[in-house]
């Protein structure tokens, strides 16, 4: 589904970022990452399912070898509010001992999921753990955890597309759009 879908969908408000803007920003982030990790091995850890698209475009923008692994955690139920409860649904296949790990996220809202994930991954003996996220909401800026690479700081709206869902819908929208408040209020 592309941007034209947003206009015809009564549950969507407006396009926040086009596919071009997203991919362009990911390329800039990739250039930064490439510089920072020069001469080091790099393991990208994607958080399922939302980070699938971010991982695909970020990883392909890197002009170097990387490994990719995936984790699935649940922090959201079927609404728009964070439950605060984090559960591992799928763990990594990779041993993190001595590895440089970059967590690849789609969005940080309250930061609850990420704080938990960082503590969990740091306990596995990696050389380093950093975070790259495409989107960050205002509340997350007060987080103690430093987010090294941020695509866009966005207002406090519920967004969908480019991997992000509302009740498992809209993940395959190419752009990022805002959900109309009438859907969840
Ligand atoms: P946090 O723990 O509040 O930071 O929530 C992080 C997770 O909640 C993300 O990885 C998403 O899966 C989900 N999430 C938070 N905000 C949104 C949104 O606006 N749209 C879709 N999913 C969201």
Tab-separated table of C-alpha atoms and ligand atoms in Angstrom:
chain	number	residue	atom	x	y	z
A	1	UNK	CA	0.000	0.000	0.000
A	2	UNK	CA	1.342	3.435	-0.833
A	3	UNK	CA	0.628	7.043	0.135
A	4	UNK	CA	-2.546	7.230	-1.947
A	5	UNK	CA	-4.078	4.686	0.421
A	6	UNK	CA	-3.883	7.213	3.297
A	7	UNK	CA	-6.237	9.673	1.584
A	8	UNK	CA	-8.856	6.991	0.960
A	9	UNK	CA	-8.735	5.471	4.440
A	10	UNK	CA	-11.107	7.080	6.963
A	11	UNK	CA	-9.149	5.592	9.868
A	12	UNK	CA	-5.985	7.415	8.811
A	13	UNK	CA	-5.428	11.124	9.329
A	14	UNK	CA	-2.435	12.155	7.247
A	15	UNK	CA	0.953	11.114	5.932
A	16	UNK	CA	3.693	11.995	8.390
A	17	UNK	CA	6.684	10.773	6.349
A	18	UNK	CA	6.788	9.595	2.764
A	19	UNK	CA	8.721	6.523	1.710
A	20	UNK	CA	11.392	8.785	0.154
A	21	UNK	CA	11.844	10.743	3.378
A	22	UNK	CA	12.134	7.543	5.419
A	23	UNK	CA	14.627	5.853	3.133
A	24	UNK	CA	16.641	9.087	2.815
A	25	UNK	CA	16.904	9.447	6.578
A	26	UNK	CA	17.878	5.787	7.000
A	27	UNK	CA	20.688	6.312	4.497
A	28	UNK	CA	22.003	9.215	6.574
A	29	UNK	CA	21.835	7.091	9.718
A	30	UNK	CA	23.617	4.253	7.921
A	31	UNK	CA	26.463	6.595	6.956
A	32	UNK	CA	26.898	7.599	10.594
A	33	UNK	CA	26.778	3.991	11.774
A	34	UNK	CA	29.312	2.969	9.164
A	35	UNK	CA	31.767	5.578	10.427
A	36	UNK	CA	31.248	4.767	14.098
A	37	UNK	CA	31.743	1.025	13.636
A	38	UNK	CA	34.661	1.148	11.231
A	39	UNK	CA	36.995	-1.771	11.891
A	40	UNK	CA	34.537	-3.423	14.295
A	41	UNK	CA	32.210	-6.332	13.741
A	42	UNK	CA	28.546	-5.369	13.904
A	43	UNK	CA	25.492	-7.346	14.894
A	44	UNK	CA	22.147	-5.723	14.140
A	45	UNK	CA	19.382	-6.911	16.445
A	46	UNK	CA	15.923	-6.219	15.069
A	47	UNK	CA	12.883	-6.149	17.270
A	48	UNK	CA	10.001	-8.024	15.648
A	49	UNK	CA	7.653	-7.367	14.105
A	50	UNK	CA	7.714	-3.590	13.741
A	51	UNK	CA	11.394	-3.188	12.877
A	52	UNK	CA	11.338	-5.458	9.825
A	53	UNK	CA	11.161	-2.638	7.270
A	54	UNK	CA	13.642	-0.416	9.141
A	55	UNK	CA	16.100	-3.301	9.347
A	56	UNK	CA	15.708	-4.120	5.647
A	57	UNK	CA	16.427	-0.586	4.456
A	58	UNK	CA	19.019	0.340	7.094
A	59	UNK	CA	21.014	-2.871	6.620
A	60	UNK	CA	20.997	-2.503	2.830
A	61	UNK	CA	22.196	1.086	3.117
A	62	UNK	CA	25.328	-0.113	4.920
A	63	UNK	CA	28.250	-0.676	2.605
A	64	UNK	CA	29.900	-3.284	4.832
A	65	UNK	CA	29.311	-6.746	6.294
A	66	UNK	CA	26.839	-7.039	9.126
A	67	UNK	CA	25.090	-9.886	10.871
A	68	UNK	CA	21.404	-9.712	11.647
A	69	UNK	CA	19.432	-11.411	14.353
A	70	UNK	CA	15.905	-10.950	15.671
A	71	UNK	CA	14.103	-10.820	18.941
A	72	UNK	CA	10.382	-10.747	19.524
A	73	UNK	CA	9.143	-9.178	22.714
A	74	UNK	CA	5.657	-8.186	23.674
A	75	UNK	CA	4.977	-4.921	25.412
A	76	UNK	CA	1.802	-3.879	23.681
A	77	UNK	CA	-1.507	-5.696	23.830
A	78	UNK	CA	-3.987	-4.959	21.108
A	79	UNK	CA	-4.534	-1.282	21.892
A	80	UNK	CA	-2.424	1.838	21.722
A	81	UNK	CA	-1.135	1.878	25.311
A	82	UNK	CA	2.057	0.265	26.574
A	83	UNK	CA	1.307	-2.470	29.090
A	84	UNK	CA	4.711	-2.142	30.772
A	85	UNK	CA	4.997	-5.908	30.815
A	86	UNK	CA	7.745	-7.248	28.588
A	87	UNK	CA	7.920	-10.892	27.613
A	88	UNK	CA	10.414	-12.614	25.292
A	89	UNK	CA	8.444	-14.350	22.548
A	90	UNK	CA	11.528	-15.196	20.473
A	91	UNK	CA	15.096	-14.965	21.715
A	92	UNK	CA	18.304	-14.356	19.723
A	93	UNK	CA	20.127	-17.228	18.053
A	94	UNK	CA	23.475	-15.427	18.470
A	95	UNK	CA	25.853	-15.484	21.443
A	96	UNK	CA	26.446	-11.804	22.309
A	97	UNK	CA	29.712	-12.351	24.170
A	98	UNK	CA	32.239	-9.765	22.923
A	99	UNK	CA	29.964	-8.554	20.128
A	100	UNK	CA	29.136	-4.985	19.135
A	101	UNK	CA	25.344	-4.935	19.171
A	102	UNK	CA	23.104	-2.341	17.584
A	103	UNK	CA	19.423	-2.680	18.459
A	104	UNK	CA	17.232	-1.668	15.523
A	105	UNK	CA	13.833	-0.330	16.559
A	106	UNK	CA	10.877	1.099	14.719
A	107	UNK	CA	9.605	3.412	17.445
A	108	UNK	CA	10.264	4.325	21.058
A	109	UNK	CA	7.211	5.546	22.927
A	110	UNK	CA	7.500	5.270	26.720
A	111	UNK	CA	10.883	3.570	26.415
A	112	UNK	CA	9.752	0.749	28.703
A	113	UNK	CA	10.430	-1.956	26.144
A	114	UNK	CA	13.854	-0.621	25.317
A	115	UNK	CA	15.032	-0.087	28.908
A	116	UNK	CA	14.177	-3.676	29.603
A	117	UNK	CA	15.809	-4.922	26.408
A	118	UNK	CA	19.036	-2.996	26.971
A	119	UNK	CA	19.427	-4.409	30.484
A	120	UNK	CA	18.695	-7.879	29.204
A	121	UNK	CA	21.215	-7.695	26.331
A	122	UNK	CA	23.924	-6.020	28.448
A	123	UNK	CA	23.788	-8.941	30.873
A	124	UNK	CA	24.969	-11.248	28.059
A	125	UNK	CA	28.550	-9.877	27.946
A	126	UNK	CA	28.586	-7.868	24.680
A	127	UNK	CA	31.423	-5.449	23.845
A	128	UNK	CA	28.818	-2.701	23.362
A	129	UNK	CA	25.067	-2.194	22.976
A	130	UNK	CA	23.650	0.857	21.206
A	131	UNK	CA	20.222	1.759	19.851
A	132	UNK	CA	19.020	2.947	16.468
A	133	UNK	CA	15.360	3.865	16.089
A	134	UNK	CA	13.490	5.340	13.173
A	135	UNK	CA	10.957	7.195	15.337
A	136	UNK	CA	10.956	8.585	18.853
A	137	UNK	CA	7.993	10.040	20.734
A	138	UNK	CA	8.335	12.910	23.251
A	139	UNK	CA	8.122	10.822	26.419
A	140	UNK	CA	11.110	8.740	25.333
A	141	UNK	CA	13.333	11.810	25.361
A	142	UNK	CA	13.224	11.709	29.150
A	143	UNK	CA	14.583	8.186	29.158
A	144	UNK	CA	17.822	7.508	30.991
A	145	UNK	CA	18.980	5.206	28.209
A	146	UNK	CA	20.845	7.085	25.497
A	147	UNK	CA	19.530	6.458	21.995
A	148	UNK	CA	22.503	6.908	19.690
A	149	UNK	CA	20.736	7.070	16.324
A	150	UNK	CA	17.277	8.647	15.934
A	151	UNK	CA	15.555	9.032	12.577
A	152	UNK	CA	12.765	11.443	13.480
A	153	UNK	CA	11.413	12.886	16.704
A	154	UNK	CA	7.644	12.827	16.256
A	155	UNK	CA	4.682	14.305	18.139
A	156	UNK	CA	2.618	12.192	20.471
A	157	UNK	CA	0.293	10.585	17.923
A	158	UNK	CA	-0.321	6.948	17.119
A	159	UNK	CA	1.411	6.187	13.846
A	160	UNK	CA	1.174	3.267	11.450
A	161	UNK	CA	2.932	2.021	8.342
A	162	UNK	CA	6.467	1.039	7.399
A	163	UNK	CA	6.275	-1.939	9.771
A	164	UNK	CA	4.190	-0.236	12.448
A	165	UNK	CA	0.741	-1.619	13.057
A	166	UNK	CA	-2.601	-0.969	14.645
A	167	UNK	CA	-4.073	-4.358	15.541
A	168	UNK	CA	-1.757	-5.954	12.948
A	169	UNK	CA	-3.010	-3.684	10.145
A	170	UNK	CA	-1.031	-1.171	8.065
A	171	UNK	CA	2.414	-2.784	8.472
A	172	UNK	CA	2.680	-2.946	4.661
A	173	UNK	CA	1.940	0.745	4.124
A	174	UNK	CA	5.028	2.234	2.438
A	175	UNK	CA	4.774	5.607	4.190
A	176	UNK	CA	4.122	6.492	7.831
A	177	UNK	CA	0.698	7.897	8.615
A	178	UNK	CA	-1.172	8.994	11.708
A	179	UNK	CA	-4.167	7.045	12.925
A	180	UNK	CA	-7.318	9.130	13.392
A	181	UNK	CA	-8.046	9.656	17.086
A	182	UNK	CA	-11.628	8.372	16.521
A	183	UNK	CA	-10.180	4.878	16.008
A	184	UNK	CA	-8.768	4.538	19.505
A	185	UNK	CA	-10.493	7.198	21.622
B	1	LIG	P1	7.321	1.576	24.493
B	1	LIG	O1	7.687	0.456	25.406
B	1	LIG	O2	6.197	2.401	25.066
B	1	LIG	O3	8.488	2.428	24.087
B	1	LIG	O4	6.660	0.928	23.200
B	1	LIG	C1	7.421	0.398	22.177
B	1	LIG	C2	6.597	-0.468	21.248
B	1	LIG	O5	5.223	-0.089	21.240
B	1	LIG	C3	7.075	-0.290	19.813
B	1	LIG	O6	8.111	-1.180	19.496
B	1	LIG	C4	5.797	-0.534	19.027
B	1	LIG	O7	5.620	-1.905	18.790
B	1	LIG	C5	4.690	-0.052	19.941
B	1	LIG	N1	4.275	1.340	19.633
B	1	LIG	C6	4.481	2.455	20.349
B	1	LIG	N2	3.954	3.544	19.761
B	1	LIG	C7	3.394	3.099	18.609
B	1	LIG	C8	2.707	3.767	17.521
B	1	LIG	O8	2.499	4.995	17.482
B	1	LIG	N3	2.293	2.960	16.514
B	1	LIG	C9	2.492	1.611	16.493
B	1	LIG	N4	3.138	0.970	17.482
B	1	LIG	C10	3.588	1.694	18.527
